Tab-separated table of C-alpha atoms and ligand atoms in Angstrom:
chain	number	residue	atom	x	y	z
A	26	UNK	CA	39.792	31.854	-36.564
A	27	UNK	CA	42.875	31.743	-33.872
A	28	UNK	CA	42.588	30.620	-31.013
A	29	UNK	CA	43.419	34.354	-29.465
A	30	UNK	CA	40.624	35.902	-31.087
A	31	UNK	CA	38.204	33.232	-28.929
A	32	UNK	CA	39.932	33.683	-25.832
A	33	UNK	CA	42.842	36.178	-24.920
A	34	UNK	CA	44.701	36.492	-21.754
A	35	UNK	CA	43.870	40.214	-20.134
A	36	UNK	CA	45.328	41.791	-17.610
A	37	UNK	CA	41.591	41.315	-16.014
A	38	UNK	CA	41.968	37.840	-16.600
A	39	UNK	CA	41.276	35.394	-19.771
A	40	UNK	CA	38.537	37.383	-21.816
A	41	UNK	CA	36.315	36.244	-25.233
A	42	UNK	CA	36.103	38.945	-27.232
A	43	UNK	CA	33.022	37.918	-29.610
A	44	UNK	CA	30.722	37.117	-27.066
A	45	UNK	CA	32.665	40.020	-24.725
A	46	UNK	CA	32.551	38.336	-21.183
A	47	UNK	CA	35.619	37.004	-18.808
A	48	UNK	CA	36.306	33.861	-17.404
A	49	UNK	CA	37.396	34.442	-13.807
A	50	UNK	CA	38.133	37.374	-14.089
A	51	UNK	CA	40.195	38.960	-11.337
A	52	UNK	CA	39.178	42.665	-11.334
A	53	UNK	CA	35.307	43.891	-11.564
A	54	UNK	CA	33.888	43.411	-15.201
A	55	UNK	CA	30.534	43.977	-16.723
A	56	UNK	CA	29.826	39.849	-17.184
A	57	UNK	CA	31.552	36.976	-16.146
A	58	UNK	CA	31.652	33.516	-16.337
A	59	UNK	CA	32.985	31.945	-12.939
A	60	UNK	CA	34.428	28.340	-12.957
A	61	UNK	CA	34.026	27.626	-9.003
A	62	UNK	CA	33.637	29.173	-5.813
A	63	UNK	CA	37.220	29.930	-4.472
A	64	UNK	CA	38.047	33.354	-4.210
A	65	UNK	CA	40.616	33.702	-6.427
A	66	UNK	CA	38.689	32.921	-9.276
A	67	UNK	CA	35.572	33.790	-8.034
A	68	UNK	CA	35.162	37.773	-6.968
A	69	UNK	CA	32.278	39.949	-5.887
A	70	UNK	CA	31.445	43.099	-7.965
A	71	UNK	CA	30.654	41.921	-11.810
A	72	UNK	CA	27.984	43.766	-13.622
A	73	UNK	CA	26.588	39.396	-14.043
A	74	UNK	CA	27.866	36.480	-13.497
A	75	UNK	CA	27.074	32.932	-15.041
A	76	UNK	CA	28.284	30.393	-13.182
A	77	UNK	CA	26.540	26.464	-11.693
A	78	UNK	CA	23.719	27.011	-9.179
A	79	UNK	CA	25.821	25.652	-6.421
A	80	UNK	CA	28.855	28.447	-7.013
A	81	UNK	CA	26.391	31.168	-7.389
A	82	UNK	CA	25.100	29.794	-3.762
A	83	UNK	CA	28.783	29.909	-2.829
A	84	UNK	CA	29.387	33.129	-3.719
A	85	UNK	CA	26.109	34.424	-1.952
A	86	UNK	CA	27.442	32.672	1.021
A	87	UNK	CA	30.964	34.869	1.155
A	88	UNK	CA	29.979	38.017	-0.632
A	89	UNK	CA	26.013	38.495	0.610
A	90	UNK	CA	23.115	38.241	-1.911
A	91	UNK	CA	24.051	41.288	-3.666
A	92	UNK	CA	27.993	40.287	-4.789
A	93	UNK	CA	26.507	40.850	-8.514
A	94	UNK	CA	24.647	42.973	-10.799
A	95	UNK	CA	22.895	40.026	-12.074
A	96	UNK	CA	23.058	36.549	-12.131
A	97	UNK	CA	22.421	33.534	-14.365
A	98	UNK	CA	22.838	29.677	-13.555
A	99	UNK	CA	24.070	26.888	-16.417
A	100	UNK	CA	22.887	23.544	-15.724
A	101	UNK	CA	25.609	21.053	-16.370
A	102	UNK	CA	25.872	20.232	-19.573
A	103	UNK	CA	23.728	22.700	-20.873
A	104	UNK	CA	24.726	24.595	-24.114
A	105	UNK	CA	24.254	28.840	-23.720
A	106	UNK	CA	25.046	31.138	-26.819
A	107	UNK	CA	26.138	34.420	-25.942
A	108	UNK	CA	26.599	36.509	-28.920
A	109	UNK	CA	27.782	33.848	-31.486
A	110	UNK	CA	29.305	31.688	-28.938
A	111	UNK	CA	28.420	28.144	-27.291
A	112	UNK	CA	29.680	28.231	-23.461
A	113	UNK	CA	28.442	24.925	-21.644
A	114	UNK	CA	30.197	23.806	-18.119
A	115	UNK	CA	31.336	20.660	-17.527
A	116	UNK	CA	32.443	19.193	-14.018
A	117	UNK	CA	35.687	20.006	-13.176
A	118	UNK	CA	36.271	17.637	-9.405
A	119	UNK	CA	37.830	20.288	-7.730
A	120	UNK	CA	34.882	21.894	-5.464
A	121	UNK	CA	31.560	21.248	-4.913
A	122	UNK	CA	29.864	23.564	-7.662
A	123	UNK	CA	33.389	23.306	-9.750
A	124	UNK	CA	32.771	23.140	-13.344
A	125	UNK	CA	35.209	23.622	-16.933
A	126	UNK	CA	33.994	25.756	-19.117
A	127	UNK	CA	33.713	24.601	-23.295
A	128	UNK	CA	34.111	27.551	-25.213
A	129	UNK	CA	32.882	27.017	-28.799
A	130	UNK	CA	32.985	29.506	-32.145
A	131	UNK	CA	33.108	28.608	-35.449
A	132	UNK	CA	34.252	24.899	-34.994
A	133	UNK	CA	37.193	25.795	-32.605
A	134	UNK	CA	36.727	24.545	-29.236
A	135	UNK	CA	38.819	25.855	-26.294
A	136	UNK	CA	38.141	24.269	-22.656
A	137	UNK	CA	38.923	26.630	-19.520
A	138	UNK	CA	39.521	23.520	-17.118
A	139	UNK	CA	39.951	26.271	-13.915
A	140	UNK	CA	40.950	24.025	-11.141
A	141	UNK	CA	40.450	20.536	-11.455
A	142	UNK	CA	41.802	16.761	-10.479
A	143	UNK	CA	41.058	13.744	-10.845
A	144	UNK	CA	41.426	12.039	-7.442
A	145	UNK	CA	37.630	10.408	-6.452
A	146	UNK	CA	36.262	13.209	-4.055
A	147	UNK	CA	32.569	12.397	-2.667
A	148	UNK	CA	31.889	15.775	-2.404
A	149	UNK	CA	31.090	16.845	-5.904
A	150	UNK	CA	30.866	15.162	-9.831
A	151	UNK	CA	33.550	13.982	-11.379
A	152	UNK	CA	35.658	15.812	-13.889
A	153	UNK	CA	34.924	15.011	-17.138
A	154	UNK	CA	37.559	15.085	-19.994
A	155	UNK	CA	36.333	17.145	-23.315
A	156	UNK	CA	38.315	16.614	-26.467
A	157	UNK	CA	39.160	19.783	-27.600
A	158	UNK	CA	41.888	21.863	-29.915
A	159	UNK	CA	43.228	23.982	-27.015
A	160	UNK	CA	43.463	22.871	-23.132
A	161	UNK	CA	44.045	25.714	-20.959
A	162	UNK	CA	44.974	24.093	-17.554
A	163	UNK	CA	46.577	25.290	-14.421
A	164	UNK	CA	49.845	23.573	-12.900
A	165	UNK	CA	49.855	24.386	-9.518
A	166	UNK	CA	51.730	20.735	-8.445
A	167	UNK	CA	52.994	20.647	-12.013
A	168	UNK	CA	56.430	19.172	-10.987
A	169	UNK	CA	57.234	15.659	-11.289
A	170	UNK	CA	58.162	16.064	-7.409
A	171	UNK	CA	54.241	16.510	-6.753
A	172	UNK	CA	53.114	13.035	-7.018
A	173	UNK	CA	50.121	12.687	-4.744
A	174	UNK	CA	49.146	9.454	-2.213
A	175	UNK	CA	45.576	8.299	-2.127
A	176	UNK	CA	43.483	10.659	0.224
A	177	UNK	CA	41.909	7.613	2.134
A	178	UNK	CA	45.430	6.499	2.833
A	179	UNK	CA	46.033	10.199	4.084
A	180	UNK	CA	43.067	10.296	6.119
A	181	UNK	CA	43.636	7.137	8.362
A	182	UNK	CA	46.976	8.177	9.305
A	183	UNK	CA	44.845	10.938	10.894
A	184	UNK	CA	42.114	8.216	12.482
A	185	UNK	CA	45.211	6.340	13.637
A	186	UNK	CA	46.627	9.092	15.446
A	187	UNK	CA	43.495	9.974	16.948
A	188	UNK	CA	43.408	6.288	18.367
A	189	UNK	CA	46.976	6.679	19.415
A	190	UNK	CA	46.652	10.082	21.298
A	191	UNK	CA	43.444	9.552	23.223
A	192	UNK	CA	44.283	12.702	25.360
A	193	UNK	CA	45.210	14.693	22.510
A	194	UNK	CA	43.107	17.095	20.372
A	195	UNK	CA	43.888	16.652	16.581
A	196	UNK	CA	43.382	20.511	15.099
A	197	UNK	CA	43.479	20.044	11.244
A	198	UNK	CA	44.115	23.388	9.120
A	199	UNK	CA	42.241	22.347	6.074
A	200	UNK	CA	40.760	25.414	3.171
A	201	UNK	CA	36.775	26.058	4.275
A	202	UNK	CA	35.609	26.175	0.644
A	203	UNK	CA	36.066	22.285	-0.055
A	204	UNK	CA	38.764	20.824	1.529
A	205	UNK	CA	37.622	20.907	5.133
A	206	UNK	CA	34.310	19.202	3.444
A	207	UNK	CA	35.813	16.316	1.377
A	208	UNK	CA	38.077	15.664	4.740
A	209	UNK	CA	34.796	15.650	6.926
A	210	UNK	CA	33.260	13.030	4.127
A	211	UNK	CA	36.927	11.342	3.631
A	212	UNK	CA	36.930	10.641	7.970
A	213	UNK	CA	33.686	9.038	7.899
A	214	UNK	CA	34.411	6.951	4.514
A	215	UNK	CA	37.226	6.056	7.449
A	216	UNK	CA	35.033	4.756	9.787
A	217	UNK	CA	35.099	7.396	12.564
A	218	UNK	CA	31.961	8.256	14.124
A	219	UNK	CA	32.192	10.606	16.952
A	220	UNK	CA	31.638	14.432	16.291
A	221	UNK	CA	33.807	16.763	13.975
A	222	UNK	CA	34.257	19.958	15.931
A	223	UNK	CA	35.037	23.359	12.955
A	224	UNK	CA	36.000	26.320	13.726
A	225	UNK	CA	33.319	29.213	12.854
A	226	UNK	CA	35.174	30.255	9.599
A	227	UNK	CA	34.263	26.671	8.002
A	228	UNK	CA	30.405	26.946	9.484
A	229	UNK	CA	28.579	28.227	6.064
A	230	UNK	CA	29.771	26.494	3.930
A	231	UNK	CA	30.177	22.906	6.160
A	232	UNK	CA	25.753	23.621	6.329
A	233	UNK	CA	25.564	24.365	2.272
A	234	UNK	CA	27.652	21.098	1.232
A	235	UNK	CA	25.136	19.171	4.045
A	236	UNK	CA	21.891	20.894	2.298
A	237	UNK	CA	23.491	19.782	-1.310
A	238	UNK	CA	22.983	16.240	0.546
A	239	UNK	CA	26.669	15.404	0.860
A	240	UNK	CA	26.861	13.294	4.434
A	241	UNK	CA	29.375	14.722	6.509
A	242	UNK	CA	27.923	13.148	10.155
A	243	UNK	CA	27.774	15.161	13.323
A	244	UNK	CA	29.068	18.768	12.922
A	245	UNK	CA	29.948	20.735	15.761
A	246	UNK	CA	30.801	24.250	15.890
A	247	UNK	CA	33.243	24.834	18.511
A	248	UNK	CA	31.571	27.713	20.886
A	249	UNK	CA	33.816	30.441	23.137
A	250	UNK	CA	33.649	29.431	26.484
A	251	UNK	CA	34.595	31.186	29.558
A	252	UNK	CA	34.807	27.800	31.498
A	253	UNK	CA	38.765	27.195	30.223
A	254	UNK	CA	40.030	24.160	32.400
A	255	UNK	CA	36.670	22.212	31.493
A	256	UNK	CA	36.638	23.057	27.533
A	257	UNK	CA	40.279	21.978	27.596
A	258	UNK	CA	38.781	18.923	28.712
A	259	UNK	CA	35.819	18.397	26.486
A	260	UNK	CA	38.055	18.761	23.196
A	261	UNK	CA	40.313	15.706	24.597
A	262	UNK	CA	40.947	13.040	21.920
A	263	UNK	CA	38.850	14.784	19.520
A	264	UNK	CA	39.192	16.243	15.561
A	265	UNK	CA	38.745	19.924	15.288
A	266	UNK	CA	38.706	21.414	11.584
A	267	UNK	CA	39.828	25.060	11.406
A	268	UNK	CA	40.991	27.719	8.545
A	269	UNK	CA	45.058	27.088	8.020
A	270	UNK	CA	45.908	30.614	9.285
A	271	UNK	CA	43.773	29.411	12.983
A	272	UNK	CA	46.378	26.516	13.324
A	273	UNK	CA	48.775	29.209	14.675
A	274	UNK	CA	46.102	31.538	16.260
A	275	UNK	CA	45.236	32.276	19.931
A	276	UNK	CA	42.328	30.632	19.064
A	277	UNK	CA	44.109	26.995	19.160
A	278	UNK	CA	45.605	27.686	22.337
A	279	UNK	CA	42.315	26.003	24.112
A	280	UNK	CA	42.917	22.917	22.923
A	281	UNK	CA	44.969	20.215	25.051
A	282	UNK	CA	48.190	19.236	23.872
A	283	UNK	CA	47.260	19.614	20.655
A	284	UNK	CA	48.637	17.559	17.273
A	285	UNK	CA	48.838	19.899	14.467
A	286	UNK	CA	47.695	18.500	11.072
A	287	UNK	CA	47.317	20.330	8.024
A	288	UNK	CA	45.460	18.747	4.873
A	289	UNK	CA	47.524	20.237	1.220
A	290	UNK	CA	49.093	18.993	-1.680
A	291	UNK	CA	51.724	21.276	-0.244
A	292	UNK	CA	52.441	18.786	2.772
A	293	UNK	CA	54.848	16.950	0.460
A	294	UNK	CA	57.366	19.900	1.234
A	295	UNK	CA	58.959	18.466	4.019
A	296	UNK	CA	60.599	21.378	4.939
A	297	UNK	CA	57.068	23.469	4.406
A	298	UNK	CA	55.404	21.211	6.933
A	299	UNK	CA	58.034	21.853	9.512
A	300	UNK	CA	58.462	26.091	9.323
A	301	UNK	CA	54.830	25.682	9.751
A	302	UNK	CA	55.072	23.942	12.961
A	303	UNK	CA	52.897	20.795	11.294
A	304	UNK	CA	53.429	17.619	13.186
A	305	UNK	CA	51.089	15.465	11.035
A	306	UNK	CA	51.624	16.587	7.550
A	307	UNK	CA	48.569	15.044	5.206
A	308	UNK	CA	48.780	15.060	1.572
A	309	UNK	CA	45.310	15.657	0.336
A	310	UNK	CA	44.983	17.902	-2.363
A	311	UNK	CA	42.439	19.340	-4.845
A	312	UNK	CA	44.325	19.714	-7.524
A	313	UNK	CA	45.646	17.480	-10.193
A	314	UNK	CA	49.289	16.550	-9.567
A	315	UNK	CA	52.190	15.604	-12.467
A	316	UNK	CA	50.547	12.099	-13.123
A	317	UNK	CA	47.192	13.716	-13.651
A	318	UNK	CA	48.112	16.783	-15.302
A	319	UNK	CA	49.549	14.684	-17.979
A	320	UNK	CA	46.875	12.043	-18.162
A	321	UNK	CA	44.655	14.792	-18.222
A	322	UNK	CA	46.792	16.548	-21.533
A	323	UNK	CA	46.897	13.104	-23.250
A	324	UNK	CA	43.197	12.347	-22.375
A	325	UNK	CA	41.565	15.782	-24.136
A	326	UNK	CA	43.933	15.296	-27.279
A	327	UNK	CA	44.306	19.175	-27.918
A	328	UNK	CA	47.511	20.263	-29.946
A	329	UNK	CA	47.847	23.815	-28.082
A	330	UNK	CA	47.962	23.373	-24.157
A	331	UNK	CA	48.090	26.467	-22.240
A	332	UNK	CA	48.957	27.175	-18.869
A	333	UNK	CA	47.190	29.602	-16.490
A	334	UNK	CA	49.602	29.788	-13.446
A	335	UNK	CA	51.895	27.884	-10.853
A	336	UNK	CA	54.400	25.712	-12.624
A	337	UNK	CA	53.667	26.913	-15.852
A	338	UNK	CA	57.229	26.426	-16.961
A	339	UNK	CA	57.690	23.128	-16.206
A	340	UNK	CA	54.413	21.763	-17.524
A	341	UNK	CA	55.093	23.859	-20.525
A	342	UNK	CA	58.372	22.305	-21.371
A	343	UNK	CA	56.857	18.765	-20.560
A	344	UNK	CA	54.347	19.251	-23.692
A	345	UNK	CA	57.265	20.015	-25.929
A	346	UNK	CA	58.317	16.769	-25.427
A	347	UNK	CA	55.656	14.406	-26.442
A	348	UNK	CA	55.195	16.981	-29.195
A	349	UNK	CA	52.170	19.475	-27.935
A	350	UNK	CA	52.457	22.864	-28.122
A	351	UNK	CA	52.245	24.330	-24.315
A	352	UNK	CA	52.082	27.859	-23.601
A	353	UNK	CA	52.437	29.729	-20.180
A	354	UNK	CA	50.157	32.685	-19.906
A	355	UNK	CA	51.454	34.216	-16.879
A	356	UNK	CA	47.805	34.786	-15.405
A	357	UNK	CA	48.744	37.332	-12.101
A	358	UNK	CA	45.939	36.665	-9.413
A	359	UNK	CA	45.002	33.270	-8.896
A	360	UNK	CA	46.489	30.676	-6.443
A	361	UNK	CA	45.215	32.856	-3.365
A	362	UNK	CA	43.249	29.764	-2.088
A	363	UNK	CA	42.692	26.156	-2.353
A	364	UNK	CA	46.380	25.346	-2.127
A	365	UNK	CA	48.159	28.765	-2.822
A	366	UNK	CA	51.365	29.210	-1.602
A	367	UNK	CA	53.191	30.259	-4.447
A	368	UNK	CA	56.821	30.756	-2.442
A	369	UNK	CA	56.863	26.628	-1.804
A	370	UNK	CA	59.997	25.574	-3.797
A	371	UNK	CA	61.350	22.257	-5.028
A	372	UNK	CA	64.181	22.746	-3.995
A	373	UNK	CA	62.502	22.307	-0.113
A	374	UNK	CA	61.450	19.064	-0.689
A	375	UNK	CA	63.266	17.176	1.121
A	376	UNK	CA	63.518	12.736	0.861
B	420	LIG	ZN1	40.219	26.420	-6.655
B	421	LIG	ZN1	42.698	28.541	-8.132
């Protein structure tokens, strides 16, 4: 059997014929198997879903109970045949919830990675590398440019400015499925005890990753308030989380003097940090960068590597040289969260 008769790329996303379900898939489909919680991968309106308990909590969360027909959870590691093939998710280190997915027919084995990196997070399990004969991986920081500083080392550059600029609220854009999490847990592996202040946007999920037991300290929601001169006030010298897009809102205008932060893989664009008006740029990403993408290629020892989107190209072209076979499949639909920002351009990076 061919690889392409276990798993085909579809305008609808990356679909299995003999067991006739979609990974991901980006349009409404009878059943689905869903790698993690963000919402380009993961979409309301499938006839079922199978997917880890925590994403099918996730997806609850965002869509309401009724975002699926029906719904069915794998355990990690557990083995499920669907017509005559073995699907069994694997953690993937991206999200809490995040998981690969094995696909396994006939003595071929393909792994969807969906999202994934390596970086410790102490938010959710680590990935785990599955030998396989065909990788598909994304390659959304999958230019040697994208090289990626330790997230601890990230995160006190934030504690130290908060030290610094005692007067001064901090107001961090971070993503609220994950990021604004592992940044919570990331500040108090850092030492910093007062309250976190989030914006409403980051509440659900901020309560789901505490019930799942990861610590995250004092959470504060921060509340409308007529009393303006005295909320200014209160938010003096502390760390507020919000959505990216509420960095530039109305909504941050309350906040005294305020130091803009924003937590993305992307923040190693110079240039990107700047238009966006980002005085503290921190490089934290969930996604592998070049280092780890290739680690990660090396470490699974499949021949056929393919690529689901962002710098499909260049990762593609990298496996031709230490003799892999790497294919782009032009997947149209994913990089809407988590780090998207598909315009950001090497050639902005600046020294
Ligand atoms: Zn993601
Ligand atoms: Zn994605």
């Amino acid at each position: 059997m061919k690889p392409s008769d276990l798993l085909m790329p579809t305008p609808a996303g990356l679909y299995c014929p003999p067991a006739d379900i979609y990974v991901d898939p980006v349009r409404p489909v009878a059943r689905a198997l869903i790698t993690h919680g963000h919402s380009d991968h993961a979409r309301a309106g499938h006839g079922a879903v199978l997917a880890t308990r925590e994403t099918l909590a996730i997806m609850a969360l965002r869509y309401g109970e009724a975002f699926t027909g029906s719904q069915q959870a794998a355990a990690p590691g557990e083995t499920i045949r669907i017509g005559a093939v073995d699907f069994r998710f694997v953690p993937a280190g991206h999200v809490l919830g995040s998981a690969q997915i094995v696909v396994e027919h006939k003595g071929l084995r393909i792994v969807v990675s969906g999202d994934y990196k390596r970086e410790r997070d102490p938010t959710c399990a680590p990935f785990e590398p599955v030998t396989c004969d065909v990788f598909i991986t994304e390659a959304t920081f999958g230019l040697p440019v994208f090289r990626h500083p330790p997230a601890h080392a990230e995160t006190a550059k934030l504690v130290d400015s908060v030290r610094l600029f005692p007067e001064r609220t901090h107001i961090v854009g971070a993503y609220s499925l994950g990021k604004a999490q592992r940044l919570m847990a990331l500040i108090r592996e850092a030492g910093y005890e007062r309250p976190l202040y989030i914006h409403g946007a980051v509440e659900k999920i901020t309560e789901f990753y505490r019930a799942e037991g990861v610590p995250l300290g004092e959470v504060r929601k921060v509340e409308p308030s007529e009393r303006k001169a005295e909320e200014r006030k209160a938010f003096a010298g502390e760390i507020v989380i919000c959505p990216p897009s509420a960095i530039q809102d109305l909504w941050s205008r309350r906040f005294p003097d305020p130091v803009t932060a924003f937590a993305s893989g992307w923040m190693r664009v110079r240039a990107r940090a700047r238009q966006k008006g980002v005085e503290l740029p921190l490089i934290i990403s969930d996604h592998a960068d070049w280092d780890d993408l290739q680690a990660t290629i090396r470490e699974v020892c499949a021949g056929e590597i393919w690529i689901t989107h962002g710098e499909a190209e260049a990762l593609a072209h990298w496996c031709g040289t230490v003799g892999l076979k790497g294919t782009p499949l032009h997947l149209v639909g994913y990089g809407d969260e988590g780090e998207a920002e598909p315009d950001a351009r090497p050639a902005e990076v600046s020294a």
